PDB file of C-alpha atoms in Angstrom:
ATOM      1  CA  UNK A  81       0.184  -3.299  19.771  1.00  0.00           C
ATOM      2  CA  UNK A  82       1.767  -3.550  16.350  1.00  0.00           C
ATOM      3  CA  UNK A  83       3.398  -0.267  15.362  1.00  0.00           C
ATOM      4  CA  UNK A  84       5.433   1.050  12.463  1.00  0.00           C
ATOM      5  CA  UNK A  85       7.096   4.459  12.705  1.00  0.00           C
ATOM      6  CA  UNK A  86       8.859   6.040   9.754  1.00  0.00           C
ATOM      7  CA  UNK A  87      11.592   8.626  10.150  1.00  0.00           C
ATOM      8  CA  UNK A  88      14.331  10.312   8.160  1.00  0.00           C
ATOM      9  CA  UNK A  89      12.284  12.414   5.773  1.00  0.00           C
ATOM     10  CA  UNK A  90      12.939  16.058   5.042  1.00  0.00           C
ATOM     11  CA  UNK A  91      14.020  18.564   2.441  1.00  0.00           C
ATOM     12  CA  UNK A  92      16.871  17.416   0.202  1.00  0.00           C
ATOM     13  CA  UNK A  93      18.456  18.811  -2.933  1.00  0.00           C
ATOM     14  CA  UNK A  94      18.232  16.988  -6.256  1.00  0.00           C
ATOM     15  CA  UNK A  95      21.021  14.477  -6.716  1.00  0.00           C
ATOM     16  CA  UNK A  96      21.535  13.960  -2.992  1.00  0.00           C
ATOM     17  CA  UNK A  97      20.806  10.863  -0.914  1.00  0.00           C
ATOM     18  CA  UNK A  98      18.522  10.106   2.006  1.00  0.00           C
ATOM     19  CA  UNK A  99      17.865   7.062   4.150  1.00  0.00           C
ATOM     20  CA  UNK A 100      14.437   6.440   5.625  1.00  0.00           C
ATOM     21  CA  UNK A 101      13.897   4.150   8.601  1.00  0.00           C
ATOM     22  CA  UNK A 102      10.840   2.156   9.629  1.00  0.00           C
ATOM     23  CA  UNK A 103      11.075   1.253  13.294  1.00  0.00           C
ATOM     24  CA  UNK A 104       8.685  -1.490  14.325  1.00  0.00           C
ATOM     25  CA  UNK A 105       7.348  -3.010  17.515  1.00  0.00           C
ATOM     26  CA  UNK A 106       4.683  -5.407  18.721  1.00  0.00           C
ATOM     27  CA  UNK A 107       5.439  -8.328  16.401  1.00  0.00           C
ATOM     28  CA  UNK A 108       8.283 -10.626  15.380  1.00  0.00           C
ATOM     29  CA  UNK A 109       9.804  -8.390  12.729  1.00  0.00           C
ATOM     30  CA  UNK A 110      12.068 -11.065  11.309  1.00  0.00           C
ATOM     31  CA  UNK A 111       9.094 -13.206  10.277  1.00  0.00           C
ATOM     32  CA  UNK A 112       7.562 -10.645   7.915  1.00  0.00           C
ATOM     33  CA  UNK A 113       8.236  -9.050   4.556  1.00  0.00           C
ATOM     34  CA  UNK A 114       8.265  -5.253   4.703  1.00  0.00           C
ATOM     35  CA  UNK A 115       7.103  -2.854   2.026  1.00  0.00           C
ATOM     36  CA  UNK A 116       7.588   0.783   1.072  1.00  0.00           C
ATOM     37  CA  UNK A 117       4.771   2.671  -0.639  1.00  0.00           C
ATOM     38  CA  UNK A 118       4.870   6.332  -1.634  1.00  0.00           C
ATOM     39  CA  UNK A 119       2.314   8.974  -2.472  1.00  0.00           C
ATOM     40  CA  UNK A 120       3.211  12.124  -4.359  1.00  0.00           C
ATOM     41  CA  UNK A 121       1.258  15.258  -3.393  1.00  0.00           C
ATOM     42  CA  UNK A 122      -2.353  14.943  -4.562  1.00  0.00           C
ATOM     43  CA  UNK A 123      -1.666  11.621  -6.285  1.00  0.00           C
ATOM     44  CA  UNK A 124      -2.405   7.956  -5.720  1.00  0.00           C
ATOM     45  CA  UNK A 125      -0.419   5.218  -4.059  1.00  0.00           C
ATOM     46  CA  UNK A 126       2.716   3.833  -5.705  1.00  0.00           C
ATOM     47  CA  UNK A 127       4.295   0.603  -4.504  1.00  0.00           C
ATOM     48  CA  UNK A 128       8.051   1.194  -4.289  1.00  0.00           C
ATOM     49  CA  UNK A 129       9.239  -2.266  -3.278  1.00  0.00           C
ATOM     50  CA  UNK A 130       9.565  -4.813  -0.520  1.00  0.00           C
ATOM     51  CA  UNK A 131      12.059  -7.054   1.188  1.00  0.00           C
ATOM     52  CA  UNK A 132      11.338 -10.654   2.049  1.00  0.00           C
ATOM     53  CA  UNK A 133      12.065 -12.131   5.425  1.00  0.00           C
ATOM     54  CA  UNK A 134      15.323 -14.053   5.820  1.00  0.00           C
ATOM     55  CA  UNK A 135      13.315 -17.295   5.816  1.00  0.00           C
ATOM     56  CA  UNK A 136      12.366 -16.520   2.217  1.00  0.00           C
ATOM     57  CA  UNK A 137      15.769 -15.311   1.132  1.00  0.00           C
ATOM     58  CA  UNK A 138      15.792 -11.729   2.414  1.00  0.00           C
ATOM     59  CA  UNK A 139      15.768 -10.460  -1.179  1.00  0.00           C
ATOM     60  CA  UNK A 140      13.975  -7.396  -2.483  1.00  0.00           C
ATOM     61  CA  UNK A 141      11.694  -6.533  -5.376  1.00  0.00           C
ATOM     62  CA  UNK A 142      11.268  -3.024  -6.763  1.00  0.00           C
ATOM     63  CA  UNK A 143       9.045  -0.979  -9.004  1.00  0.00           C
ATOM     64  CA  UNK A 144      10.658  -0.297 -12.352  1.00  0.00           C
ATOM     65  CA  UNK A 145      10.528   3.450 -11.721  1.00  0.00           C
ATOM     66  CA  UNK A 146      12.894   3.198  -8.746  1.00  0.00           C
ATOM     67  CA  UNK A 147      15.118   0.266  -9.649  1.00  0.00           C
ATOM     68  CA  UNK A 148      18.735   1.300  -9.356  1.00  0.00           C
ATOM     69  CA  UNK A 149      18.125   4.383  -7.237  1.00  0.00           C
ATOM     70  CA  UNK A 150      16.264   3.011  -4.209  1.00  0.00           C
ATOM     71  CA  UNK A 151      17.421   0.106  -2.055  1.00  0.00           C
ATOM     72  CA  UNK A 152      15.471  -1.621   0.690  1.00  0.00           C
ATOM     73  CA  UNK A 153      17.268  -3.382   3.518  1.00  0.00           C
ATOM     74  CA  UNK A 154      16.444  -4.691   6.967  1.00  0.00           C
ATOM     75  CA  UNK A 155      18.048  -5.129  10.366  1.00  0.00           C
ATOM     76  CA  UNK A 156      16.210  -7.923  12.116  1.00  0.00           C
ATOM     77  CA  UNK A 157      18.214  -7.447  15.319  1.00  0.00           C
ATOM     78  CA  UNK A 158      16.787  -3.929  15.646  1.00  0.00           C
ATOM     79  CA  UNK A 159      13.393  -4.580  13.980  1.00  0.00           C
ATOM     80  CA  UNK A 160      13.995  -1.802  11.452  1.00  0.00           C
ATOM     81  CA  UNK A 161      13.476  -1.627   7.697  1.00  0.00           C
ATOM     82  CA  UNK A 162      15.344   0.939   5.616  1.00  0.00           C
ATOM     83  CA  UNK A 163      14.846   2.705   2.312  1.00  0.00           C
ATOM     84  CA  UNK A 164      18.079   4.110   0.882  1.00  0.00           C
ATOM     85  CA  UNK A 165      17.332   6.757  -1.721  1.00  0.00           C
ATOM     86  CA  UNK A 166      20.142   7.877  -4.027  1.00  0.00           C
ATOM     87  CA  UNK A 167      20.332  10.413  -6.857  1.00  0.00           C
ATOM     88  CA  UNK A 168      17.052  11.932  -5.767  1.00  0.00           C
ATOM     89  CA  UNK A 169      14.894  13.734  -8.311  1.00  0.00           C
ATOM     90  CA  UNK A 170      12.074  16.219  -7.832  1.00  0.00           C
ATOM     91  CA  UNK A 171       9.638  13.492  -8.852  1.00  0.00           C
ATOM     92  CA  UNK A 172      10.651  11.496  -5.755  1.00  0.00           C
ATOM     93  CA  UNK A 173       8.852  14.095  -3.634  1.00  0.00           C
ATOM     94  CA  UNK A 174       6.200  12.151  -1.725  1.00  0.00           C
ATOM     95  CA  UNK A 175       5.005  10.805   1.571  1.00  0.00           C
ATOM     96  CA  UNK A 176       6.756   7.478   2.116  1.00  0.00           C
ATOM     97  CA  UNK A 177       4.925   4.778   4.041  1.00  0.00           C
ATOM     98  CA  UNK A 178       6.299   1.512   5.300  1.00  0.00           C
ATOM     99  CA  UNK A 179       3.900  -1.377   5.660  1.00  0.00           C
ATOM    100  CA  UNK A 180       3.940  -4.998   6.686  1.00  0.00           C
ATOM    101  CA  UNK A 181       2.942  -7.875   4.449  1.00  0.00           C
ATOM    102  CA  UNK A 182      -0.086  -9.459   6.104  1.00  0.00           C
ATOM    103  CA  UNK A 183       1.310 -12.966   6.130  1.00  0.00           C
ATOM    104  CA  UNK A 184       4.891 -14.185   6.331  1.00  0.00           C
ATOM    105  CA  UNK A 185       4.409 -16.541   3.388  1.00  0.00           C
ATOM    106  CA  UNK A 186       1.272 -15.653   1.444  1.00  0.00           C
ATOM    107  CA  UNK A 187       1.643 -12.110   0.171  1.00  0.00           C
ATOM    108  CA  UNK A 188      -1.892 -11.994  -1.240  1.00  0.00           C
ATOM    109  CA  UNK A 189      -2.938 -11.216   2.340  1.00  0.00           C
ATOM    110  CA  UNK A 190      -2.153  -7.611   1.457  1.00  0.00           C
ATOM    111  CA  UNK A 191      -0.423  -4.957   3.527  1.00  0.00           C
ATOM    112  CA  UNK A 192      -2.079  -5.100   6.911  1.00  0.00           C
ATOM    113  CA  UNK A 193      -0.206  -2.577   9.065  1.00  0.00           C
ATOM    114  CA  UNK A 194       1.030   0.834   7.975  1.00  0.00           C
ATOM    115  CA  UNK A 195       3.114   3.582   9.491  1.00  0.00           C
ATOM    116  CA  UNK A 196       1.995   7.204   9.541  1.00  0.00           C
ATOM    117  CA  UNK A 197       4.396   8.161   6.742  1.00  0.00           C
ATOM    118  CA  UNK A 198       7.370  10.474   6.432  1.00  0.00           C
ATOM    119  CA  UNK A 199       7.556  13.326   3.925  1.00  0.00           C
ATOM    120  CA  UNK A 200      10.429  13.648   1.485  1.00  0.00           C
ATOM    121  CA  UNK A 201      10.711  16.886  -0.479  1.00  0.00           C
ATOM    122  CA  UNK A 202      13.294  17.048  -3.239  1.00  0.00           C
ATOM    123  CA  UNK A 203      13.924  20.642  -4.218  1.00  0.00           C
ATOM    124  CA  UNK A 204      16.766  23.038  -4.815  1.00  0.00           C
TER     125      UNK A 204
ATOM    126  CA  UNK B 190       3.648  -4.500 -15.440  1.00  0.00           C
ATOM    127  CA  UNK B 191       0.043  -5.298 -14.598  1.00  0.00           C
ATOM    128  CA  UNK B 192      -2.190  -2.246 -14.831  1.00  0.00           C
ATOM    129  CA  UNK B 193      -5.224  -1.843 -12.617  1.00  0.00           C
ATOM    130  CA  UNK B 194      -8.022   0.434 -13.767  1.00  0.00           C
ATOM    131  CA  UNK B 195     -10.629   1.494 -11.242  1.00  0.00           C
ATOM    132  CA  UNK B 196     -14.036   2.816 -12.148  1.00  0.00           C
ATOM    133  CA  UNK B 197     -15.399   5.216 -11.455  1.00  0.00           C
ATOM    134  CA  UNK B 198     -12.565   7.547 -10.450  1.00  0.00           C
ATOM    135  CA  UNK B 199     -15.022   9.658  -8.511  1.00  0.00           C
ATOM    136  CA  UNK B 200     -18.469   9.032  -7.171  1.00  0.00           C
ATOM    137  CA  UNK B 201     -20.939  11.073  -5.225  1.00  0.00           C
ATOM    138  CA  UNK B 202     -23.287   9.150  -2.943  1.00  0.00           C
ATOM    139  CA  UNK B 203     -25.590   9.585   0.036  1.00  0.00           C
ATOM    140  CA  UNK B 204     -25.532   7.951   3.439  1.00  0.00           C
ATOM    141  CA  UNK B 205     -27.327   4.622   3.159  1.00  0.00           C
ATOM    142  CA  UNK B 206     -26.552   4.136  -0.532  1.00  0.00           C
ATOM    143  CA  UNK B 207     -25.136   0.906  -1.914  1.00  0.00           C
ATOM    144  CA  UNK B 208     -21.818   1.650  -3.605  1.00  0.00           C
ATOM    145  CA  UNK B 209     -19.837  -0.523  -5.991  1.00  0.00           C
ATOM    146  CA  UNK B 210     -16.305   0.137  -7.221  1.00  0.00           C
ATOM    147  CA  UNK B 211     -14.741  -1.932  -9.998  1.00  0.00           C
ATOM    148  CA  UNK B 212     -11.072  -2.796 -10.491  1.00  0.00           C
ATOM    149  CA  UNK B 213      -9.981  -4.337 -13.795  1.00  0.00           C
ATOM    150  CA  UNK B 214      -6.563  -5.905 -14.280  1.00  0.00           C
ATOM    151  CA  UNK B 215      -4.707  -5.855 -17.603  1.00  0.00           C
ATOM    152  CA  UNK B 216      -4.028  -9.574 -17.199  1.00  0.00           C
ATOM    153  CA  UNK B 217      -5.239 -12.334 -14.924  1.00  0.00           C
ATOM    154  CA  UNK B 218      -4.190 -12.084 -11.292  1.00  0.00           C
ATOM    155  CA  UNK B 219      -6.138 -14.996  -9.818  1.00  0.00           C
ATOM    156  CA  UNK B 220      -7.526 -13.723  -6.494  1.00  0.00           C
ATOM    157  CA  UNK B 221      -4.410 -11.808  -5.456  1.00  0.00           C
ATOM    158  CA  UNK B 222      -6.158  -8.491  -4.957  1.00  0.00           C
ATOM    159  CA  UNK B 223      -6.502  -6.238  -1.939  1.00  0.00           C
ATOM    160  CA  UNK B 224      -8.642  -3.174  -1.269  1.00  0.00           C
ATOM    161  CA  UNK B 225      -7.632  -0.219   0.893  1.00  0.00           C
ATOM    162  CA  UNK B 226      -9.386   2.839   2.271  1.00  0.00           C
ATOM    163  CA  UNK B 227      -7.500   6.101   2.703  1.00  0.00           C
ATOM    164  CA  UNK B 228      -8.708   9.258   4.393  1.00  0.00           C
ATOM    165  CA  UNK B 229      -6.999  12.633   3.876  1.00  0.00           C
ATOM    166  CA  UNK B 230      -3.680  12.895   5.676  1.00  0.00           C
ATOM    167  CA  UNK B 231      -3.853   9.302   6.897  1.00  0.00           C
ATOM    168  CA  UNK B 232      -2.197   6.031   5.951  1.00  0.00           C
ATOM    169  CA  UNK B 233      -4.178   3.508   3.921  1.00  0.00           C
ATOM    170  CA  UNK B 234      -6.152   0.868   5.771  1.00  0.00           C
ATOM    171  CA  UNK B 235      -6.538  -2.704   4.540  1.00  0.00           C
ATOM    172  CA  UNK B 236     -10.190  -3.643   4.012  1.00  0.00           C
ATOM    173  CA  UNK B 237     -10.216  -6.799   1.893  1.00  0.00           C
ATOM    174  CA  UNK B 238      -7.518  -9.287   0.853  1.00  0.00           C
ATOM    175  CA  UNK B 239      -7.497 -12.298  -1.439  1.00  0.00           C
ATOM    176  CA  UNK B 240     -10.261 -10.519  -3.372  1.00  0.00           C
ATOM    177  CA  UNK B 241     -13.047 -11.381  -0.936  1.00  0.00           C
ATOM    178  CA  UNK B 242     -11.722 -11.919   2.598  1.00  0.00           C
ATOM    179  CA  UNK B 243     -12.663  -9.220   5.078  1.00  0.00           C
ATOM    180  CA  UNK B 244      -9.740  -7.992   7.173  1.00  0.00           C
ATOM    181  CA  UNK B 245     -10.248  -8.410  10.896  1.00  0.00           C
ATOM    182  CA  UNK B 246     -12.095  -5.472  12.430  1.00  0.00           C
ATOM    183  CA  UNK B 247     -13.529  -4.161   9.164  1.00  0.00           C
ATOM    184  CA  UNK B 248     -17.316  -3.702   9.195  1.00  0.00           C
ATOM    185  CA  UNK B 249     -19.339  -6.337   7.373  1.00  0.00           C
ATOM    186  CA  UNK B 250     -20.949  -3.716   5.110  1.00  0.00           C
ATOM    187  CA  UNK B 251     -17.732  -3.974   3.080  1.00  0.00           C
ATOM    188  CA  UNK B 252     -17.414  -6.916   0.724  1.00  0.00           C
ATOM    189  CA  UNK B 253     -15.244  -7.905  -2.202  1.00  0.00           C
ATOM    190  CA  UNK B 254     -15.682 -10.271  -5.101  1.00  0.00           C
ATOM    191  CA  UNK B 255     -14.100 -11.328  -8.355  1.00  0.00           C
ATOM    192  CA  UNK B 256     -11.166 -13.242  -9.746  1.00  0.00           C
ATOM    193  CA  UNK B 257      -9.022 -13.188 -12.842  1.00  0.00           C
ATOM    194  CA  UNK B 258      -9.300  -9.691 -14.266  1.00  0.00           C
ATOM    195  CA  UNK B 259     -12.442  -8.168 -12.781  1.00  0.00           C
ATOM    196  CA  UNK B 260     -13.052  -7.328  -9.152  1.00  0.00           C
ATOM    197  CA  UNK B 261     -15.547  -5.304  -7.155  1.00  0.00           C
ATOM    198  CA  UNK B 262     -15.659  -3.637  -3.783  1.00  0.00           C
ATOM    199  CA  UNK B 263     -19.165  -3.095  -2.447  1.00  0.00           C
ATOM    200  CA  UNK B 264     -20.293  -1.009   0.486  1.00  0.00           C
ATOM    201  CA  UNK B 265     -23.817  -2.199   1.252  1.00  0.00           C
ATOM    202  CA  UNK B 266     -24.976   0.901   3.151  1.00  0.00           C
ATOM    203  CA  UNK B 267     -22.662   3.885   3.026  1.00  0.00           C
ATOM    204  CA  UNK B 268     -21.884   5.431   6.396  1.00  0.00           C
ATOM    205  CA  UNK B 269     -20.509   8.927   7.096  1.00  0.00           C
ATOM    206  CA  UNK B 270     -17.115   7.491   8.016  1.00  0.00           C
ATOM    207  CA  UNK B 271     -16.855   5.716   4.637  1.00  0.00           C
ATOM    208  CA  UNK B 272     -16.288   8.887   2.654  1.00  0.00           C
ATOM    209  CA  UNK B 273     -12.703   8.376   1.544  1.00  0.00           C
ATOM    210  CA  UNK B 274     -10.561   7.240  -1.384  1.00  0.00           C
ATOM    211  CA  UNK B 275     -10.393   3.531  -2.176  1.00  0.00           C
ATOM    212  CA  UNK B 276      -7.535   1.711  -3.905  1.00  0.00           C
ATOM    213  CA  UNK B 277      -7.140  -1.791  -5.251  1.00  0.00           C
ATOM    214  CA  UNK B 278      -3.726  -3.479  -5.332  1.00  0.00           C
ATOM    215  CA  UNK B 279      -2.593  -6.590  -7.145  1.00  0.00           C
ATOM    216  CA  UNK B 280      -0.118  -8.884  -5.391  1.00  0.00           C
ATOM    217  CA  UNK B 281       0.052 -11.574  -8.051  1.00  0.00           C
ATOM    218  CA  UNK B 282       3.233 -10.575  -9.871  1.00  0.00           C
ATOM    219  CA  UNK B 283       6.030  -8.066  -9.462  1.00  0.00           C
ATOM    220  CA  UNK B 284       5.967  -5.183  -9.475  1.00  0.00           C
ATOM    221  CA  UNK B 285       2.869  -5.026  -7.328  1.00  0.00           C
ATOM    222  CA  UNK B 286       0.664  -2.197  -8.525  1.00  0.00           C
ATOM    223  CA  UNK B 287      -2.214  -0.050  -7.284  1.00  0.00           C
ATOM    224  CA  UNK B 288      -5.229   1.241  -9.105  1.00  0.00           C
ATOM    225  CA  UNK B 289      -5.525   5.002  -9.536  1.00  0.00           C
ATOM    226  CA  UNK B 290      -8.092   5.317  -6.763  1.00  0.00           C
ATOM    227  CA  UNK B 291     -11.802   6.033  -6.422  1.00  0.00           C
ATOM    228  CA  UNK B 292     -12.852   9.023  -4.362  1.00  0.00           C
ATOM    229  CA  UNK B 293     -16.212   8.638  -2.647  1.00  0.00           C
ATOM    230  CA  UNK B 294     -17.764  11.955  -1.700  1.00  0.00           C
ATOM    231  CA  UNK B 295     -20.976  13.037  -0.019  1.00  0.00           C
ATOM    232  CA  UNK B 296     -23.829  13.910  -2.357  1.00  0.00           C
TER     233      UNK B 296
END
């Protein structure tokens, strides 16, 4: 069974950093691009960014709103994707989901598997 | 950035109704559009990708159509488990973006 499990969320003060992890199982992690999507309380979904598989360069793309403060990385040996969050602001408060791109090459297949989410609260 | 506008933002419908949700893109995105269903407190679930392809395991009462800038998600006969919020997402150009969501509630 394909599974994604996020961890690392919690309460953090503005300006501090946090690293979220997405631990995966049930598929060949290294073959797939991995995404992060967030949802502020009572709001809609916001795509944060994704990281390509090494076969497609292993590079990342980001939403403009997070560029420079959030960094996505991956450890294929451990089947884990990471979201490093720096200089956190109150507006970063959200549930953060990781998700898998539905096809290793054709991203229009959508995001086919999602984790349960981890909550990040930025508050003093 | 490509903006996606869903309409309506909210709709009230009865079990058995045919429901249609529209997603309009601010510029052409070919068929690079996905639809998701989200229930309260749960992660989104992929329903449709490439505008009209049903994800494995999704009931056939769900269908998608469109290309370019206008897309629709149709539920042919609304079931109790379909009451949820629906989002479209474009995967044509970065940054990928979501629509604002359409909440489907019981009439």
